mmCIF file of C-alpha atoms and ligand atoms in Angstrom:
data_model
loop_
_atom_site.group_PDB
_atom_site.id
_atom_site.type_symbol
_atom_site.label_atom_id
_atom_site.label_comp_id
_atom_site.label_asym_id
_atom_site.label_seq_id
_atom_site.Cartn_x
_atom_site.Cartn_y
_atom_site.Cartn_z
ATOM 1 C CA MET A 1 101.238 134.517 88.059
ATOM 2 C CA LYS A 2 103.621 131.634 87.623
ATOM 3 C CA THR A 3 102.761 128.434 89.455
ATOM 4 C CA ALA A 4 105.182 125.769 90.574
ATOM 5 C CA ARG A 5 103.886 123.756 87.662
ATOM 6 C CA ASP A 6 104.753 126.476 85.121
ATOM 7 C CA CYS A 7 108.284 126.489 86.488
ATOM 8 C CA LEU A 8 108.546 122.794 85.699
ATOM 9 C CA ILE A 9 107.603 123.161 82.033
ATOM 10 C CA ASN A 10 110.433 122.163 79.730
ATOM 11 C CA VAL A 11 112.451 120.910 82.652
ATOM 12 C CA ASP A 12 113.589 117.334 82.447
ATOM 13 C CA MET A 13 113.406 114.913 85.329
ATOM 14 C CA LYS A 14 114.911 111.514 86.002
ATOM 15 C CA ALA A 15 112.638 108.560 85.273
ATOM 16 C CA LEU A 16 113.121 104.796 85.249
ATOM 17 C CA ARG A 17 111.824 103.857 81.818
ATOM 18 C CA PHE A 18 111.312 100.697 79.807
ATOM 19 C CA GLU A 19 111.896 101.567 76.161
ATOM 20 C CA ASP A 20 113.186 99.620 73.156
ATOM 21 C CA ASN A 21 113.091 96.520 75.339
ATOM 22 C CA LYS A 22 115.582 98.086 77.726
ATOM 23 C CA LEU A 23 115.282 99.398 81.257
ATOM 24 C CA ARG A 24 117.217 102.608 81.875
ATOM 25 C CA LEU A 25 117.305 105.788 83.909
ATOM 26 C CA ALA A 26 116.403 108.488 81.411
ATOM 27 C CA ASP A 27 115.861 112.228 81.232
ATOM 28 C CA SER A 28 112.183 112.674 80.614
ATOM 29 C CA ALA A 29 109.793 115.633 80.465
ATOM 30 C CA VAL A 30 107.839 116.356 83.657
ATOM 31 C CA PRO A 31 104.425 114.765 82.978
ATOM 32 C CA ARG A 32 101.661 117.295 82.421
ATOM 33 C CA ARG A 33 98.082 116.286 81.716
ATOM 34 C CA ASP A 34 95.194 118.724 81.515
ATOM 35 C CA GLY A 35 93.066 118.889 84.627
ATOM 36 C CA GLU A 36 95.395 116.606 86.589
ATOM 37 C CA ALA A 37 97.548 116.960 89.681
ATOM 38 C CA LEU A 38 101.333 116.962 89.635
ATOM 39 C CA VAL A 39 102.864 114.872 92.428
ATOM 40 C CA ARG A 40 106.506 114.820 93.502
ATOM 41 C CA MET A 41 107.299 111.180 94.281
ATOM 42 C CA THR A 42 108.965 110.671 97.655
ATOM 43 C CA MET A 43 108.864 106.869 97.824
ATOM 44 C CA ALA A 44 107.807 104.115 95.442
ATOM 45 C CA GLY A 45 107.555 100.330 95.681
ATOM 46 C CA ILE A 46 108.631 97.786 93.078
ATOM 47 C CA CYS A 47 105.994 95.130 92.431
ATOM 48 C CA SER A 48 106.002 91.908 90.396
ATOM 49 C CA THR A 49 104.081 93.708 87.644
ATOM 50 C CA ASP A 50 107.008 96.132 87.222
ATOM 51 C CA VAL A 51 109.391 93.194 87.016
ATOM 52 C CA GLU A 52 107.192 91.544 84.363
ATOM 53 C CA ILE A 53 107.128 94.781 82.327
ATOM 54 C CA ALA A 54 110.906 95.183 82.561
ATOM 55 C CA ARG A 55 111.303 91.631 81.260
ATOM 56 C CA GLY A 56 109.286 92.639 78.218
ATOM 57 C CA TYR A 57 106.367 90.368 79.127
ATOM 58 C CA ALA A 58 103.756 93.120 79.181
ATOM 59 C CA ASP A 59 102.813 95.501 76.435
ATOM 60 C CA PHE A 60 103.888 98.697 78.160
ATOM 61 C CA HIS A 61 106.608 101.148 77.263
ATOM 62 C CA GLY A 62 107.359 104.213 79.319
ATOM 63 C CA THR A 63 108.008 105.109 82.948
ATOM 64 C CA LEU A 64 107.382 102.164 85.290
ATOM 65 C CA GLY A 65 105.821 102.154 88.739
ATOM 66 C CA HIS A 66 102.377 102.363 90.304
ATOM 67 C CA GLU A 67 102.985 102.037 94.054
ATOM 68 C CA PHE A 68 103.979 105.425 95.469
ATOM 69 C CA VAL A 69 103.632 108.097 98.096
ATOM 70 C CA GLY A 70 104.360 111.718 97.211
ATOM 71 C CA VAL A 71 103.620 115.399 97.788
ATOM 72 C CA VAL A 72 101.181 117.359 95.592
ATOM 73 C CA GLU A 73 102.965 120.226 93.833
ATOM 74 C CA GLU A 74 100.029 121.448 91.785
ATOM 75 C CA SER A 75 96.388 120.450 91.490
ATOM 76 C CA PRO A 76 93.062 121.826 90.253
ATOM 77 C CA ASP A 77 91.914 120.911 93.776
ATOM 78 C CA ARG A 78 93.953 123.498 95.658
ATOM 79 C CA SER A 79 93.268 121.832 99.005
ATOM 80 C CA GLN A 80 95.609 119.035 97.899
ATOM 81 C CA ILE A 81 98.634 121.242 97.279
ATOM 82 C CA GLY A 82 101.480 120.504 99.655
ATOM 83 C CA ARG A 83 99.736 117.416 101.057
ATOM 84 C CA ARG A 84 101.246 113.931 101.258
ATOM 85 C CA VAL A 85 99.227 111.558 99.078
ATOM 86 C CA VAL A 86 98.884 108.095 97.637
ATOM 87 C CA GLY A 87 96.953 107.491 94.412
ATOM 88 C CA GLU A 88 94.505 105.067 92.836
ATOM 89 C CA ILE A 89 96.292 103.896 89.708
ATOM 90 C CA ASN A 90 93.386 103.561 87.225
ATOM 91 C CA ALA A 91 91.994 106.604 85.442
ATOM 92 C CA GLY A 92 88.805 106.039 83.443
ATOM 93 C CA CYS A 93 87.488 107.996 80.452
ATOM 94 C CA GLY A 94 84.789 109.570 82.626
ATOM 95 C CA GLN A 95 82.155 109.087 79.899
ATOM 96 C CA CYS A 96 81.296 105.400 79.576
ATOM 97 C CA ASP A 97 78.680 103.408 81.526
ATOM 98 C CA LEU A 98 81.286 101.904 83.862
ATOM 99 C CA CYS A 99 82.857 105.281 84.648
ATOM 100 C CA ARG A 100 79.392 106.757 85.297
ATOM 101 C CA ARG A 101 78.759 103.873 87.670
ATOM 102 C CA ASN A 102 81.932 104.911 89.492
ATOM 103 C CA ASP A 103 83.932 101.926 88.223
ATOM 104 C CA PRO A 104 86.830 103.454 86.240
ATOM 105 C CA ARG A 105 88.924 100.373 87.075
ATOM 106 C CA HIS A 106 87.048 98.455 84.385
ATOM 107 C CA CYS A 107 86.654 101.293 81.871
ATOM 108 C CA PRO A 108 87.695 99.925 78.444
ATOM 109 C CA ASP A 109 89.527 103.186 77.727
ATOM 110 C CA ARG A 110 91.225 103.468 81.107
ATOM 111 C CA THR A 111 94.854 104.275 81.642
ATOM 112 C CA ALA A 112 96.788 102.832 84.566
ATOM 113 C CA LEU A 113 99.812 104.451 86.169
ATOM 114 C CA GLY A 114 102.972 102.804 84.857
ATOM 115 C CA ILE A 115 101.003 99.887 83.398
ATOM 116 C CA ARG A 116 98.774 101.087 80.595
ATOM 117 C CA GLY A 117 98.920 104.293 78.541
ATOM 118 C CA ARG A 118 100.273 106.459 81.347
ATOM 119 C CA ASP A 119 103.798 107.119 82.650
ATOM 120 C CA GLY A 120 104.319 105.799 86.152
ATOM 121 C CA ALA A 121 105.762 106.645 89.551
ATOM 122 C CA PHE A 122 109.430 105.632 89.214
ATOM 123 C CA ALA A 123 110.253 109.251 88.412
ATOM 124 C CA GLU A 124 110.724 112.551 90.190
ATOM 125 C CA TYR A 125 107.165 113.556 89.241
ATOM 126 C CA LEU A 126 103.955 111.828 88.195
ATOM 127 C CA SER A 127 100.524 112.978 87.054
ATOM 128 C CA LEU A 128 97.121 111.663 88.164
ATOM 129 C CA PRO A 129 93.566 113.046 88.238
ATOM 130 C CA PRO A 130 92.957 114.881 91.552
ATOM 131 C CA GLN A 131 90.068 112.531 92.400
ATOM 132 C CA ASN A 132 92.544 109.598 92.371
ATOM 133 C CA LEU A 133 94.575 111.073 95.227
ATOM 134 C CA LEU A 134 94.061 110.337 98.918
ATOM 135 C CA ILE A 135 95.669 112.288 101.736
ATOM 136 C CA VAL A 136 97.929 110.114 103.903
ATOM 137 C CA PRO A 137 97.199 110.434 107.648
ATOM 138 C CA ASP A 138 100.074 111.968 109.656
ATOM 139 C CA GLY A 139 100.512 108.787 111.681
ATOM 140 C CA VAL A 140 101.305 106.730 108.571
ATOM 141 C CA GLY A 141 104.947 107.047 107.473
ATOM 142 C CA ASP A 142 106.138 106.889 103.856
ATOM 143 C CA ARG A 143 107.477 103.347 104.312
ATOM 144 C CA GLN A 144 103.977 102.243 105.336
ATOM 145 C CA ALA A 145 101.966 104.434 102.956
ATOM 146 C CA VAL A 146 103.882 103.068 99.979
ATOM 147 C CA PHE A 147 102.117 99.741 100.672
ATOM 148 C CA THR A 148 98.627 101.238 100.256
ATOM 149 C CA GLU A 149 98.087 99.983 96.689
ATOM 150 C CA PRO A 150 99.117 96.334 97.226
ATOM 151 C CA LEU A 151 97.351 96.312 100.600
ATOM 152 C CA ALA A 152 94.183 97.586 98.885
ATOM 153 C CA ALA A 153 94.562 94.755 96.367
ATOM 154 C CA ALA A 154 94.744 92.289 99.270
ATOM 155 C CA LEU A 155 91.702 93.864 100.941
ATOM 156 C CA ALA A 156 89.713 93.555 97.697
ATOM 157 C CA ILE A 157 89.298 89.859 98.553
ATOM 158 C CA LEU A 158 87.226 90.772 101.608
ATOM 159 C CA ASP A 159 84.958 92.892 99.370
ATOM 160 C CA GLN A 160 84.409 89.876 97.115
ATOM 161 C CA VAL A 161 83.874 86.987 99.542
ATOM 162 C CA GLU A 162 82.667 86.885 103.118
ATOM 163 C CA ILE A 163 85.274 85.136 105.239
ATOM 164 C CA ARG A 164 84.073 84.266 108.734
ATOM 165 C CA ALA A 165 85.954 83.058 111.805
ATOM 166 C CA SER A 166 84.565 79.545 111.250
ATOM 167 C CA HIS A 167 86.118 79.249 107.762
ATOM 168 C CA ARG A 168 89.278 77.382 106.794
ATOM 169 C CA VAL A 169 91.320 79.462 104.376
ATOM 170 C CA ALA A 170 94.571 78.760 102.527
ATOM 171 C CA VAL A 171 96.775 81.312 100.789
ATOM 172 C CA VAL A 172 99.021 79.793 98.125
ATOM 173 C CA GLY A 173 102.227 81.811 97.597
ATOM 174 C CA ASP A 174 104.482 83.359 100.248
ATOM 175 C CA GLY A 175 105.732 86.325 98.150
ATOM 176 C CA LYS A 176 105.016 90.021 98.650
ATOM 177 C CA LEU A 177 101.318 89.870 97.794
ATOM 178 C CA GLY A 178 100.763 86.537 99.550
ATOM 179 C CA GLN A 179 102.262 88.036 102.707
ATOM 180 C CA LEU A 180 99.924 91.044 102.604
ATOM 181 C CA ILE A 181 96.898 88.872 101.819
ATOM 182 C CA THR A 182 97.775 86.586 104.723
ATOM 183 C CA ARG A 183 97.950 89.509 107.150
ATOM 184 C CA VAL A 184 94.653 90.944 105.902
ATOM 185 C CA ILE A 185 92.784 87.631 106.068
ATOM 186 C CA ALA A 186 94.231 86.861 109.506
ATOM 187 C CA GLY A 187 92.169 89.828 110.719
ATOM 188 C CA THR A 188 88.960 87.838 110.114
ATOM 189 C CA GLY A 189 89.947 85.353 112.818
ATOM 190 C CA CYS A 190 89.536 82.405 110.429
ATOM 191 C CA ASP A 191 91.634 79.218 110.455
ATOM 192 C CA LEU A 192 94.353 80.377 108.073
ATOM 193 C CA THR A 193 97.312 78.562 106.489
ATOM 194 C CA LEU A 194 99.957 80.139 104.263
ATOM 195 C CA ILE A 195 101.437 77.635 101.811
ATOM 196 C CA GLY A 196 104.787 78.461 100.242
ATOM 197 C CA LYS A 197 108.231 77.261 99.310
ATOM 198 C CA HIS A 198 110.577 79.641 101.119
ATOM 199 C CA ASP A 199 111.571 78.987 104.737
ATOM 200 C CA ALA A 200 112.418 82.628 105.497
ATOM 201 C CA LYS A 201 109.113 83.930 104.142
ATOM 202 C CA LEU A 202 107.045 81.269 105.872
ATOM 203 C CA GLU A 203 108.908 82.159 109.067
ATOM 204 C CA LEU A 204 107.949 85.815 108.524
ATOM 205 C CA ALA A 205 104.262 84.871 108.368
ATOM 206 C CA ALA A 206 104.617 82.514 111.324
ATOM 207 C CA ARG A 207 105.972 85.422 113.383
ATOM 208 C CA ALA A 208 102.786 87.318 112.434
ATOM 209 C CA GLY A 209 100.838 84.452 114.008
ATOM 210 C CA VAL A 210 99.842 82.536 110.874
ATOM 211 C CA LYS A 211 100.017 78.746 110.365
ATOM 212 C CA THR A 212 102.307 77.781 107.508
ATOM 213 C CA ALA A 213 102.922 74.738 105.330
ATOM 214 C CA LYS A 214 105.959 74.224 103.134
ATOM 215 C CA LEU A 215 105.856 72.793 99.650
ATOM 216 C CA CYS A 216 108.831 70.638 98.798
ATOM 217 C CA GLY A 217 110.247 70.243 95.315
ATOM 218 C CA ALA A 218 110.498 72.487 92.299
ATOM 219 C CA GLY A 219 106.940 73.257 91.314
ATOM 220 C CA LEU A 220 103.659 73.965 93.002
ATOM 221 C CA SER A 221 101.882 70.708 92.309
ATOM 222 C CA ARG A 222 101.297 67.609 94.423
ATOM 223 C CA HIS A 223 103.792 67.286 97.216
ATOM 224 C CA VAL A 224 104.220 65.516 100.471
ATOM 225 C CA THR A 225 103.164 68.493 102.543
ATOM 226 C CA THR A 226 100.228 69.209 100.291
ATOM 227 C CA GLU A 227 98.985 65.650 100.550
ATOM 228 C CA ALA A 228 99.112 65.969 104.310
ATOM 229 C CA ILE A 229 97.000 69.120 104.106
ATOM 230 C CA ILE A 230 94.553 67.540 101.654
ATOM 231 C CA THR A 231 93.869 64.453 103.724
ATOM 232 C CA LYS A 232 92.773 66.589 106.658
ATOM 233 C CA ALA A 233 89.011 66.966 106.433
ATOM 234 C CA PRO A 234 87.356 69.271 105.821
ATOM 235 C CA ARG A 235 89.275 70.883 103.017
ATOM 236 C CA PHE A 236 89.538 74.643 102.670
ATOM 237 C CA ASP A 237 86.427 76.817 102.227
ATOM 238 C CA PHE A 238 88.489 79.461 100.409
ATOM 239 C CA VAL A 239 91.828 79.221 98.650
ATOM 240 C CA VAL A 240 93.576 82.404 97.542
ATOM 241 C CA GLU A 241 96.002 81.795 94.686
ATOM 242 C CA ALA A 242 98.836 84.348 94.901
ATOM 243 C CA SER A 243 101.830 82.255 93.906
ATOM 244 C CA GLY A 244 102.476 83.975 90.592
ATOM 245 C CA SER A 245 103.072 80.489 89.211
ATOM 246 C CA SER A 246 100.887 78.547 86.818
ATOM 247 C CA GLY A 247 100.975 75.490 89.108
ATOM 248 C CA GLY A 248 99.240 77.462 91.849
ATOM 249 C CA MET A 249 95.793 76.993 90.353
ATOM 250 C CA GLU A 250 96.171 73.220 90.272
ATOM 251 C CA LEU A 251 97.256 73.242 93.900
ATOM 252 C CA ALA A 252 94.256 75.437 94.743
ATOM 253 C CA LEU A 253 91.994 72.810 93.159
ATOM 254 C CA ASP A 254 93.681 70.141 95.294
ATOM 255 C CA LEU A 255 92.959 72.126 98.434
ATOM 256 C CA ILE A 256 89.450 73.495 97.941
ATOM 257 C CA ARG A 257 86.408 71.733 99.349
ATOM 258 C CA PRO A 258 83.390 70.994 97.121
ATOM 259 C CA ARG A 259 81.385 74.234 96.624
ATOM 260 C CA GLY A 260 84.283 76.290 97.953
ATOM 261 C CA ALA A 261 85.681 79.393 96.249
ATOM 262 C CA ILE A 262 89.113 79.971 94.721
ATOM 263 C CA ILE A 263 90.205 83.604 94.527
ATOM 264 C CA LEU A 264 92.777 84.235 91.796
ATOM 265 C CA LYS A 265 95.250 87.008 92.528
ATOM 266 C CA SER A 266 98.134 86.054 90.243
ATOM 267 C CA THR A 267 98.283 87.328 86.709
ATOM 268 C CA PHE A 268 100.170 84.937 84.503
ATOM 269 C CA ARG A 269 101.896 85.525 81.279
ATOM 270 C CA GLY A 270 100.482 83.046 78.825
ATOM 271 C CA ALA A 271 97.930 80.290 79.286
ATOM 272 C CA VAL A 272 97.357 77.990 82.251
ATOM 273 C CA ARG A 273 96.397 74.377 81.635
ATOM 274 C CA LEU A 274 93.401 73.537 83.737
ATOM 275 C CA ASP A 275 91.215 70.493 84.246
ATOM 276 C CA THR A 276 87.913 72.358 84.308
ATOM 277 C CA SER A 277 85.933 69.178 85.010
ATOM 278 C CA ARG A 278 87.180 69.375 88.610
ATOM 279 C CA ILE A 279 85.605 72.844 88.868
ATOM 280 C CA VAL A 280 82.335 71.550 87.421
ATOM 281 C CA VAL A 281 82.084 68.305 89.389
ATOM 282 C CA ASN A 282 82.942 69.945 92.709
ATOM 283 C CA GLU A 283 80.950 73.109 91.889
ATOM 284 C CA ILE A 284 83.862 75.398 92.687
ATOM 285 C CA SER A 285 83.520 79.178 92.333
ATOM 286 C CA VAL A 286 86.532 80.825 90.704
ATOM 287 C CA ILE A 287 86.805 84.549 91.385
ATOM 288 C CA GLY A 288 89.243 86.946 89.736
ATOM 289 C CA SER A 289 90.505 89.708 92.003
ATOM 290 C CA ARG A 290 92.589 92.750 91.079
ATOM 291 C CA CYS A 291 92.762 96.247 92.595
ATOM 292 C CA GLY A 292 91.002 97.408 95.739
ATOM 293 C CA ARG A 293 89.823 100.544 97.508
ATOM 294 C CA PHE A 294 92.483 102.748 99.073
ATOM 295 C CA GLU A 295 90.582 104.172 102.069
ATOM 296 C CA PRO A 296 90.300 100.876 103.981
ATOM 297 C CA ALA A 297 93.983 100.188 103.273
ATOM 298 C CA LEU A 298 95.036 103.566 104.696
ATOM 299 C CA ARG A 299 92.793 103.020 107.733
ATOM 300 C CA LEU A 300 94.352 99.612 108.320
ATOM 301 C CA LEU A 301 97.859 101.089 108.147
ATOM 302 C CA GLU A 302 96.850 103.922 110.482
ATOM 303 C CA SER A 303 95.372 101.552 113.061
ATOM 304 C CA GLY A 304 98.483 99.355 112.969
ATOM 305 C CA GLY A 305 96.260 96.418 111.955
ATOM 306 C CA VAL A 306 98.907 95.279 109.499
ATOM 307 C CA ASP A 307 102.655 95.652 110.086
ATOM 308 C CA VAL A 308 104.308 96.072 106.691
ATOM 309 C CA GLU A 309 107.790 96.963 107.960
ATOM 310 C CA PRO A 310 109.063 93.328 107.970
ATOM 311 C CA LEU A 311 108.187 93.130 104.265
ATOM 312 C CA VAL A 312 110.717 95.785 103.216
ATOM 313 C CA ALA A 313 113.836 94.287 101.666
ATOM 314 C CA ARG A 314 115.832 97.428 100.893
ATOM 315 C CA GLU A 315 115.647 101.105 99.893
ATOM 316 C CA TYR A 316 117.422 102.484 96.814
ATOM 317 C CA ARG A 317 117.690 106.004 95.409
ATOM 318 C CA LEU A 318 115.701 106.530 92.205
ATOM 319 C CA ALA A 319 119.075 107.199 90.525
ATOM 320 C CA ASP A 320 120.004 103.572 91.313
ATOM 321 C CA GLY A 321 116.670 102.310 89.961
ATOM 322 C CA VAL A 322 118.159 99.845 87.468
ATOM 323 C CA GLU A 323 120.096 98.201 90.283
ATOM 324 C CA ALA A 324 116.963 98.210 92.463
ATOM 325 C CA MET A 325 114.983 96.440 89.736
ATOM 326 C CA ALA A 326 117.730 93.812 89.451
ATOM 327 C CA GLU A 327 117.465 93.202 93.195
ATOM 328 C CA ALA A 328 113.647 93.026 93.012
ATOM 329 C CA GLN A 329 113.904 90.358 90.295
ATOM 330 C CA ARG A 330 116.021 88.080 92.445
ATOM 331 C CA PRO A 331 113.868 85.149 93.602
ATOM 332 C CA GLY A 332 112.833 85.450 97.212
ATOM 333 C CA THR A 333 113.265 89.220 97.461
ATOM 334 C CA LEU A 334 110.523 91.063 99.340
ATOM 335 C CA LYS A 335 109.574 94.724 98.751
ATOM 336 C CA VAL A 336 112.291 96.900 97.214
ATOM 337 C CA LEU A 337 111.645 100.632 97.640
ATOM 338 C CA LEU A 338 112.828 103.662 95.666
ATOM 339 C CA THR A 339 113.305 107.100 97.192
ATOM 340 C CA ASN A 340 113.465 110.411 95.370
HETATM 341 ZN ZN1 ZN B 1 101.681 96.387 92.178
HETATM 342 ZN ZN1 ZN B 2 85.179 104.971 80.962
#
């Protein structure tokens, strides 16, 4: 008997691909991997990582995109067929020590959707292992569910450090990820300040009930506003660096109290100059933080604990993906979405 998947063999689909150092909408084969599920993308989100890849800064060639919501067309797990899903983006080898310890995110042979060795979600169809997929609750719309992956990345911080209501916390960077992190950390009831450079984005966080501080000038370094924050004792117990700028780490060091912890969320292209003696003398913990678990993110969206709607900049059709990427690259743009 022919399955929906068989019908899709040899049929081309539209995909937004980065190839030969060029971003273009291309005809591409429907992705088929043994033992995996085939998902029809309904909505996808453009993230800074996609922008970096399309600028040629990352070593990835193929279909972009890792933030998506879609409908399962075919799966070895038949209970998934026809269901609306989101998907964990890392797929491990399944054999190594880390995979056996249920940590495929750090598997040395992992692939990652639209980032590493695996075509991504800016296409009509994508492929992922069935165990990577999570059913989206009915109460969570596509425009919310598409935020599951970045929201999970924000929530990862709370898995790594224990933030209590008595703590003073600063988030450096008012962009897409900084906004999500701010909303997640606000849920702890701590004394929270978002530090950024863009009036409109700081205003967005202020409307969500968060204190904000504006950095003046071109770079994230020492500024009038920062000095004002620094002189207030005590300094911050935790600083989350999500600015996407190499100056963010130096600012984090300005803000953190002795024996505090800096959580690094930005991935930079190239090296960051750092005065490590400040880390040593003040006994600062520096914690790298990447992807997070999807279930808590979906639960948070379902409960309405985080309102992601104000973070949407605009929706584009997949067919207009090149234009959408251009919009996403414009400084100050929030989340640009693609629909299929
Ligand atoms: Zn992302
Ligand atoms: Zn592995």
